Structures are given as C-alpha cells and as structure tokens.
Short mmCIF file of C-alpha atoms in Angstrom, two decimals:
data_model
loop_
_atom_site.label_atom_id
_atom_site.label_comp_id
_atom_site.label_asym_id
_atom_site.label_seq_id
_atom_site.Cartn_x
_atom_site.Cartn_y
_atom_site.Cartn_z
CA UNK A 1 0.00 0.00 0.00
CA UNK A 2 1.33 3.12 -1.10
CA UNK A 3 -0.90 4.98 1.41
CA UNK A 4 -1.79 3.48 5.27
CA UNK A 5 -5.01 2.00 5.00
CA UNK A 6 -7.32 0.44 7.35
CA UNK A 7 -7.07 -3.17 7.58
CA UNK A 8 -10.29 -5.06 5.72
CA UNK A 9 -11.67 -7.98 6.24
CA UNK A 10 -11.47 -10.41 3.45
CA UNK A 11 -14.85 -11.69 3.75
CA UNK A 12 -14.33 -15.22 1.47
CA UNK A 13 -11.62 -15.88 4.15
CA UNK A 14 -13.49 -14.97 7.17
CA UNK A 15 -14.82 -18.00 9.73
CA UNK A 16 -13.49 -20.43 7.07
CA UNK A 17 -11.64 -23.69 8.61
CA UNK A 18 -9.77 -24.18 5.19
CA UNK A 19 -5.92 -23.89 5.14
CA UNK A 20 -6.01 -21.50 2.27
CA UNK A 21 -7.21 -18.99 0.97
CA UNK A 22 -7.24 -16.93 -2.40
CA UNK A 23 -6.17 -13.47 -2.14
CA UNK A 24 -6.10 -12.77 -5.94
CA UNK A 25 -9.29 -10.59 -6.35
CA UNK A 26 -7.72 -8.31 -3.73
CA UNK A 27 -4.64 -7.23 -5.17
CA UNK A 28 -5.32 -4.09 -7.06
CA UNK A 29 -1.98 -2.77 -8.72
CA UNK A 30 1.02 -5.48 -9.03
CA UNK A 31 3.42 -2.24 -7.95
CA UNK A 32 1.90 -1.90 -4.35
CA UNK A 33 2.65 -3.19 -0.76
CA UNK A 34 -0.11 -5.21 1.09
CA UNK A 35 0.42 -6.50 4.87
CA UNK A 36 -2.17 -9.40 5.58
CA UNK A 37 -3.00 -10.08 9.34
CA UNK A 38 -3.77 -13.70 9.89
CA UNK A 39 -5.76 -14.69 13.23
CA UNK A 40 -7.12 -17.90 14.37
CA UNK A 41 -9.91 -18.16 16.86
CA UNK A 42 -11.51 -20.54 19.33
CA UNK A 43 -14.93 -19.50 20.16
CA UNK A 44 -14.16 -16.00 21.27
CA UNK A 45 -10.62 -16.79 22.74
CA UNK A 46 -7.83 -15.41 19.65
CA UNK A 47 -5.36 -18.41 19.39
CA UNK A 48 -2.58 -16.92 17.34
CA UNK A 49 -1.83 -13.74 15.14
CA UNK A 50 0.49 -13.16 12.95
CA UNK A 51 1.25 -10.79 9.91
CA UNK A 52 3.24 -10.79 6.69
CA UNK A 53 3.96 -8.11 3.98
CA UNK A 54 3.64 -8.71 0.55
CA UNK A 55 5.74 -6.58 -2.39
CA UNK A 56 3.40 -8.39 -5.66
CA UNK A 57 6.00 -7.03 -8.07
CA UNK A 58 9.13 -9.18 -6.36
CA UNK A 59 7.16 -12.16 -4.50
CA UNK A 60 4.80 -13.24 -7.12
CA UNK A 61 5.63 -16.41 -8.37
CA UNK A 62 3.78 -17.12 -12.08
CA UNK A 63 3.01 -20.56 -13.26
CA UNK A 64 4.25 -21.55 -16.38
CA UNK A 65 2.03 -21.16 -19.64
CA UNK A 66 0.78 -24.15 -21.71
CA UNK A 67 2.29 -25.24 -24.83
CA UNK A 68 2.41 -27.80 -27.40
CA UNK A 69 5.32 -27.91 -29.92
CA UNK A 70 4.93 -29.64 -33.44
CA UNK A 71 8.57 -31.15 -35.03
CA UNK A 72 9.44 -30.76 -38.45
CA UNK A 73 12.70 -31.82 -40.34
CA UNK A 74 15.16 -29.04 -39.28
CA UNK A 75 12.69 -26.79 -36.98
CA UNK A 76 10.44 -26.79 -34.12
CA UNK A 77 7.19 -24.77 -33.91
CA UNK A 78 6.12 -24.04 -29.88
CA UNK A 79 2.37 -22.42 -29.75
CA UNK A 80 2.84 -20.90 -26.29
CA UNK A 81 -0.75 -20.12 -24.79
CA UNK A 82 -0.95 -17.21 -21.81
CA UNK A 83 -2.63 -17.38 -18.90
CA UNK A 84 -5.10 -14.77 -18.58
CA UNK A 85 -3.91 -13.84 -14.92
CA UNK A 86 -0.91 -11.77 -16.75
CA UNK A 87 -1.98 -8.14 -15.28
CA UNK A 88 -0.92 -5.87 -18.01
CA UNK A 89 0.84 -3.48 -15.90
CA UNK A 90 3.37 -6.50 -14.85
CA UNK A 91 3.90 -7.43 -18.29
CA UNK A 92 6.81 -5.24 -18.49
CA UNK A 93 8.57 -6.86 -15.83
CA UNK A 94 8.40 -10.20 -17.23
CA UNK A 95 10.21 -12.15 -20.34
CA UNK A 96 9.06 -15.24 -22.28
CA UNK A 97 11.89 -18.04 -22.18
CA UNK A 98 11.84 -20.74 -24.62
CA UNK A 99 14.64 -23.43 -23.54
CA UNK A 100 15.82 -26.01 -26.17
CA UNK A 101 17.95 -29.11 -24.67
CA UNK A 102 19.48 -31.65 -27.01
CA UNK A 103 22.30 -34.04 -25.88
CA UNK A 104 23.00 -31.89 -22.62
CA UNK A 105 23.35 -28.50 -24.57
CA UNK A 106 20.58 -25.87 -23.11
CA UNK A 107 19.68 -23.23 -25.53
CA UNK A 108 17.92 -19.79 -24.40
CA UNK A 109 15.55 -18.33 -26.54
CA UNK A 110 13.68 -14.89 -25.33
CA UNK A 111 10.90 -14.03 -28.35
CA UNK A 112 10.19 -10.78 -28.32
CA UNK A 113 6.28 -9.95 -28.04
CA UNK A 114 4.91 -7.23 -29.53
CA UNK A 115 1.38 -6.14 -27.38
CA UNK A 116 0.09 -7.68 -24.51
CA UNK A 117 0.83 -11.23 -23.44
CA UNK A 118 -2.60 -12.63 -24.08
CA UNK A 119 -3.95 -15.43 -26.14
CA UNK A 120 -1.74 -17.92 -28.22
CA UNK A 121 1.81 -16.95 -29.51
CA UNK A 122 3.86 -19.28 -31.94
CA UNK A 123 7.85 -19.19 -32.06
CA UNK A 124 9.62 -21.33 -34.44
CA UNK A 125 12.86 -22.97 -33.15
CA UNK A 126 14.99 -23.20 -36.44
CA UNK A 127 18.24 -24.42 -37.83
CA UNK A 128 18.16 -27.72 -35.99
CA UNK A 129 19.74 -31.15 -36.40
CA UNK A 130 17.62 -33.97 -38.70
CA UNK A 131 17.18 -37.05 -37.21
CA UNK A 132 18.02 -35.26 -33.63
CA UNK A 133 15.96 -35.46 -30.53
CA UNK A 134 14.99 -32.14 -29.00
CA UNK A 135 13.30 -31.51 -25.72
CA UNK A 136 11.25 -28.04 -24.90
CA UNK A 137 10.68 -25.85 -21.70
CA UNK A 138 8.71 -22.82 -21.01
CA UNK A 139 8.38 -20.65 -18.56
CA UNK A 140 7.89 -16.68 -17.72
CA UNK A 141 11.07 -14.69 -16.38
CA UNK A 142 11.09 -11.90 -14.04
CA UNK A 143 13.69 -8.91 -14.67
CA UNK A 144 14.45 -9.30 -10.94
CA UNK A 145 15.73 -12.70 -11.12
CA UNK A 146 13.81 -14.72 -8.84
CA UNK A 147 13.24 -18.15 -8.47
CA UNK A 148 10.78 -19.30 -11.84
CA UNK A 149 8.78 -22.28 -12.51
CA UNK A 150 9.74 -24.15 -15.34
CA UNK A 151 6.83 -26.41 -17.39
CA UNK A 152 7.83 -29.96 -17.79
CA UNK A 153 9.79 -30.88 -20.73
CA UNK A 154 7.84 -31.68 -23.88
CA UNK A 155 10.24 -33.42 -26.60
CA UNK A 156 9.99 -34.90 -30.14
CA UNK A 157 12.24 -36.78 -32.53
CA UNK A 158 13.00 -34.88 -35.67
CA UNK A 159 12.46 -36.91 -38.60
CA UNK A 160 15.02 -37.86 -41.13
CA UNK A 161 15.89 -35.29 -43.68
CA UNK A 162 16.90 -35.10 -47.22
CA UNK A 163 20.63 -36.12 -46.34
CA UNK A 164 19.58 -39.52 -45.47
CA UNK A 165 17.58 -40.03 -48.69
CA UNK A 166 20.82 -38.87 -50.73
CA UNK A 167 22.85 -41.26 -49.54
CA UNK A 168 20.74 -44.23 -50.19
CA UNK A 169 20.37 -42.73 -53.49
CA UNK A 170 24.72 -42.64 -54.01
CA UNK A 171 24.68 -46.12 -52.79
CA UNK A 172 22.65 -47.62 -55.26
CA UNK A 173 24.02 -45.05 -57.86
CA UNK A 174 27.43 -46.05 -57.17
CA UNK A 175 26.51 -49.97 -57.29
CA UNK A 176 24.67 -49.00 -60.89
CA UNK A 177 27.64 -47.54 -62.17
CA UNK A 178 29.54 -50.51 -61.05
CA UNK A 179 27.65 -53.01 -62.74
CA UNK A 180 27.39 -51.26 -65.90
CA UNK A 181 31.68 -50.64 -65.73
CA UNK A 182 31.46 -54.66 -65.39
CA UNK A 183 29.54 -54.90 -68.17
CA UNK A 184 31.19 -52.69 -70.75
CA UNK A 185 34.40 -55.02 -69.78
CA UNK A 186 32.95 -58.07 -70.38
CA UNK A 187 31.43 -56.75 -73.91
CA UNK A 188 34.83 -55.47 -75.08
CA UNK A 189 36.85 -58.82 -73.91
CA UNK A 190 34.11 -61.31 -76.00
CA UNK A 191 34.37 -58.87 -78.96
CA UNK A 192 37.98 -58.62 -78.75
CA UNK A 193 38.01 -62.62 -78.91
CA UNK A 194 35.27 -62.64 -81.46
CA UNK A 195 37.39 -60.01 -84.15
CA UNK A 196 40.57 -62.34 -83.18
CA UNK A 197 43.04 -60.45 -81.20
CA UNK A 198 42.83 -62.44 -78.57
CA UNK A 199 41.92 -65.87 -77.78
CA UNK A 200 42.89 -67.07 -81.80
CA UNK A 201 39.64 -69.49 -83.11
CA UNK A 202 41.90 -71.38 -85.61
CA UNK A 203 44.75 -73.53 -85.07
CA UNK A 204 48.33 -72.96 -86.08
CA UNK A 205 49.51 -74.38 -89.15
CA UNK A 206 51.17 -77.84 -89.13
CA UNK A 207 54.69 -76.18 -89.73
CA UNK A 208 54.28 -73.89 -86.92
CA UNK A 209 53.09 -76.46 -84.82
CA UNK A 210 56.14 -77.41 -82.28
CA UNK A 211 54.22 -79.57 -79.72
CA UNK A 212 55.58 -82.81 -81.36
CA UNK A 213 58.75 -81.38 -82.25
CA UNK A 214 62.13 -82.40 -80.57
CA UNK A 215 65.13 -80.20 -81.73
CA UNK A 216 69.04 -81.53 -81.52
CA UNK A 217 71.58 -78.95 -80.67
CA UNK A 218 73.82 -81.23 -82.54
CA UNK A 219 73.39 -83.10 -86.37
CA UNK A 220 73.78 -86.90 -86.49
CA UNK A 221 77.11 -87.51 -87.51
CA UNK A 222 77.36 -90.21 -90.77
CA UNK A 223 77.56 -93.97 -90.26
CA UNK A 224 81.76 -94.99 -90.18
CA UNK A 225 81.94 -97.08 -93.36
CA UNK A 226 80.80 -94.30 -95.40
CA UNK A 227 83.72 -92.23 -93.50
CA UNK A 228 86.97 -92.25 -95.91
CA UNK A 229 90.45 -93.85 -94.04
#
C-alpha cells in the first residue's frame, strides 16, 4: 500500500476452517505493498496472530504457460498459450523463455512480443539437427531474477531429412555404375576374342606347330663305313 489504510476484512476468508485462501481478487496494482493479518480463533478466545507483507511485483511467483510444440525436419514450432492472470501493468517486468535441450546443450531463446501477453503466440525454433531429438521448456522470467517455474519438458524426434535419402540414393548409384563398368568389360573382352586379337579361333599351321617337335643342338654324324680312311 502506497498509502496506510485500514485493515479489511477479506470476507471469502473470514470464519473459514480451510488452510487456504485466495487473495487474488484483492490485489489491485502489481506495484503496491499489502500486509495481511492472519488470526485464528476458538470460540471467542484469539489463538494466534500473525502478519506478513507482501511486495506483488518481487514475490509473485507465475506458473508456467501451456504449450504444445509440433517437429518438423530441421525446426520446431512451440504455440505458447498465456494465462489470462498476466496483469498488463506487470507485463513489463516479465520475459518469455523458450529453452531447447538436445544431448545436454541448453539453448535460451527470449521471443520478443509485440502487445500484450494474451492469447496464443507461436515461435519457431529453427536451424536444428535432422534425425536429432529435442526436448522443450517454457516458462515466464522476471527482470528481478527470482526463483521461476519451469513447465515440464515436452520433446519430439526430428524426422530424417533429405541427407539420409541422398545417400541411399549414391549407394545404389554407385553400385549401378559398377555393374554397368562390369559390363562394358565383359562386352569389349568377348568382342575382342570374337574379331581375333585375342583368344585365336583357328589352329596354327602344321609347320608352326612345335608340340611334337624335338630339336638336336647337334646333327647326327654319318655312319663310319661311309667315312673315308
């Protein structure tokens, strides 16, 4: 309270035997002070008192929003949705954090939004990893840096991209081109026999046939009668 005021009774808290009680319709600016008495009573006889001052702008705590998030090949979309208990006036003190974890590395993201933070807001998470999972966290930061409330992790496996599908497609090119290498080889060797240079069809003439042949380094020398004394 910016002014001393006289304490007021909050009357859906009065007489109540509940633990709790919601003080929420009773804040009127996010940027003022409020002291709340508590007292518990027996009958007439006051049990206990006690008191406790409240600064809204530094001890509010905010829950985090809902989201859903949608993978693609290489991006994420997150449709963030606000809860309406976002007081305008506090907006200015708070950020939207996007965190994106993949294989231990935690990634910041802080959209700026243009307006009020009301109804559904969509930030895509881009340049990302095919074939990569990717886990997603939001939450609402205050510029004083207290404690926040992170949303459970929402994650999704990014599916294969084009990459992939290329190198199936060089595998089987590659075994393609070498079947058809094998294949141009084999048509030039039976041609090559067929024309005749290699692998002869015909057989060698008799007088170049040596298989039966047995050479002499030496002549035979003539029989001794026919030698003259």
């Amino acid at each position: 309270m910016s002014k001393p005021e006289d304490l007021k009774v909050v009357k859906n808290c009065a007489n109540t035997t509940r633990s709790f009680c919601d003080l929420t319709d009773e804040w009127r600016s996010t940027h003022e002070a409020y002291v709340t008495v508590l007292e518990g009573f027996s009958g007439n006889t006051t049990l206990f008192s006690c008191s406790h001052n409240f600064w809204l702008a530094i001890d509010m705590s905010f829950e985090p929003p809902e989201f859903e998030i949608v993978g693609f090949t290489n991006h994420i979309n997150v449709m963030v949705k606000f809860p309406s208990i976002v007081e305008e006036e506090l907006q200015f003190d708070l950020s939207l954090v996007i965190e994106e974890q993949s294989e231990g590395i935690v990634k910041k993201h802080k959209p700026e939004i243009k307006g009020n933070m009301s109804g559904n807001f969509t930030y895509i998470i881009d340049k990302l990893i095919p074939n990569t999972n990717y886990c997603v966290s939001v939450y609402l930061e205050h510029s004083d840096e207290q404690a926040v409330i992170k949303s459970p992790l929402k994650c999704t496996l990014l599916p294969p991209g084009q990459e992939s599908e290329s190198a199936e497609s060089a595998k089987i090119g590659g075994i393609i081109t070498v079947f058809l290498i094998a294949l141009v080889l084999t048509s030039t060797i039976v041609t090559l026999k067929w024309i005749g240079y290699i692998c002869l069809r015909n057989s060698l003439p008799k007088v170049l046939n040596f298989h039966n042949f047995l050479a002499w380094p030496f002549p035979n020398l003539p029989p001794l009668e026919a030698m003259d004394m």
